[in-house]
Amino acid sequence: MSRKNNRIVKSNNSWHRELQLKKIKITMVVVVVALCISVLAGAAVLWSETGKNKIADPLLQVSSALESQTESEAEREEPFELVVASESSKLPDYYKAQPVDFAGIEVDARILPSLQAMIEAAKKSGVDLNAKEGYVSAEEEDRIFAEKVAALVEEQGYTQVRAEETVQKEYGRGGYSERQTGLTVWFTADSEEEASAAAHWLSNYAVDYGFILRYPDNHASDTGKSYDPLAYRYVGKEHAKKICQFSMCLEDYVSYLAVR
């Protein structure tokens, strides 16, 4: 009987140990599973944040690039007195002329004091500077251009292409013309002698008032216009002196400044 009891006790003890081992194993499995879940959750959060950053980074880069581009464009804006408009160079969109009436024409308000001072100085020297033309809107320029082309075709028998090329030497198309700047003044005279006197005075003294010859001789390939001794453009005294010193036209001077 004693031996039998011993076997029962041993059997019970063995069963308890196995049960405890099973509980320990289950606990360990639960712990491991919990750890795995925790690790996976952390990884998911990390991936989520990283993913957001990866998505956000390109957006930030694009935004930054656009801001830089805007700043760059703003930096590229020329001072008003150096804008260029020609048959190969459209007047910049940022440029806004400020036309005011003066002696029967319109000019940009910003050049008026210098223009008046120059005309008065010439008059004191016995030279009359009669302003013939200044600011012309793009719409009006297109109208004038079309009228002159039509006249050459109908009255002179020019082809359309030849007529446009001929008119282009004096007038431009709207938005591609110096007249839209309001910064150039075309002078006139009643006689060749007076025109010669005006051209001579201007060539010597216009620079002192910030004006330059807009369409100089030997620069037609740069300006796109024929030589005009009575067309003067305001660029400011500092730029006017340098342009005269370098014997440049406006197009050459602006290009020179851009690569300095």
PDB file of N, CA and C in Angstrom, residues 27 91 161 188 209 216 255:
ATOM      1  N   THR A  27       2.985  31.490 -20.812  1.00  0.00           N
ATOM      2  CA  THR A  27       3.317  32.865 -20.407  1.00  0.00           C
ATOM      3  C   THR A  27       4.397  33.446 -21.305  1.00  0.00           C
ATOM      4  N   LEU A  91       8.373  93.644 -74.416  1.00  0.00           N
ATOM      5  CA  LEU A  91       8.416  94.451 -73.202  1.00  0.00           C
ATOM      6  C   LEU A  91       8.053  93.569 -72.014  1.00  0.00           C
ATOM      7  N   VAL A 161       4.877  90.884 -97.190  1.00  0.00           N
ATOM      8  CA  VAL A 161       6.115  90.633 -96.444  1.00  0.00           C
ATOM      9  C   VAL A 161       7.061  91.815 -96.551  1.00  0.00           C
ATOM     10  N   THR A 188      11.462 116.562 -83.602  1.00  0.00           N
ATOM     11  CA  THR A 188      11.306 116.955 -84.998  1.00  0.00           C
ATOM     12  C   THR A 188      11.753 118.402 -85.171  1.00  0.00           C
ATOM     13  N   TYR A 209      21.598 114.797 -69.026  1.00  0.00           N
ATOM     14  CA  TYR A 209      20.232 114.739 -68.492  1.00  0.00           C
ATOM     15  C   TYR A 209      19.707 113.301 -68.439  1.00  0.00           C
ATOM     16  N   PRO A 216      21.431 104.311 -82.612  1.00  0.00           N
ATOM     17  CA  PRO A 216      22.675 104.846 -83.180  1.00  0.00           C
ATOM     18  C   PRO A 216      23.052 104.214 -84.514  1.00  0.00           C
ATOM     19  N   SER A 255      22.950  93.758 -72.064  1.00  0.00           N
ATOM     20  CA  SER A 255      23.592  92.437 -72.143  1.00  0.00           C
ATOM     21  C   SER A 255      24.917  92.445 -71.399  1.00  0.00           C
TER      22      SER A 255
END
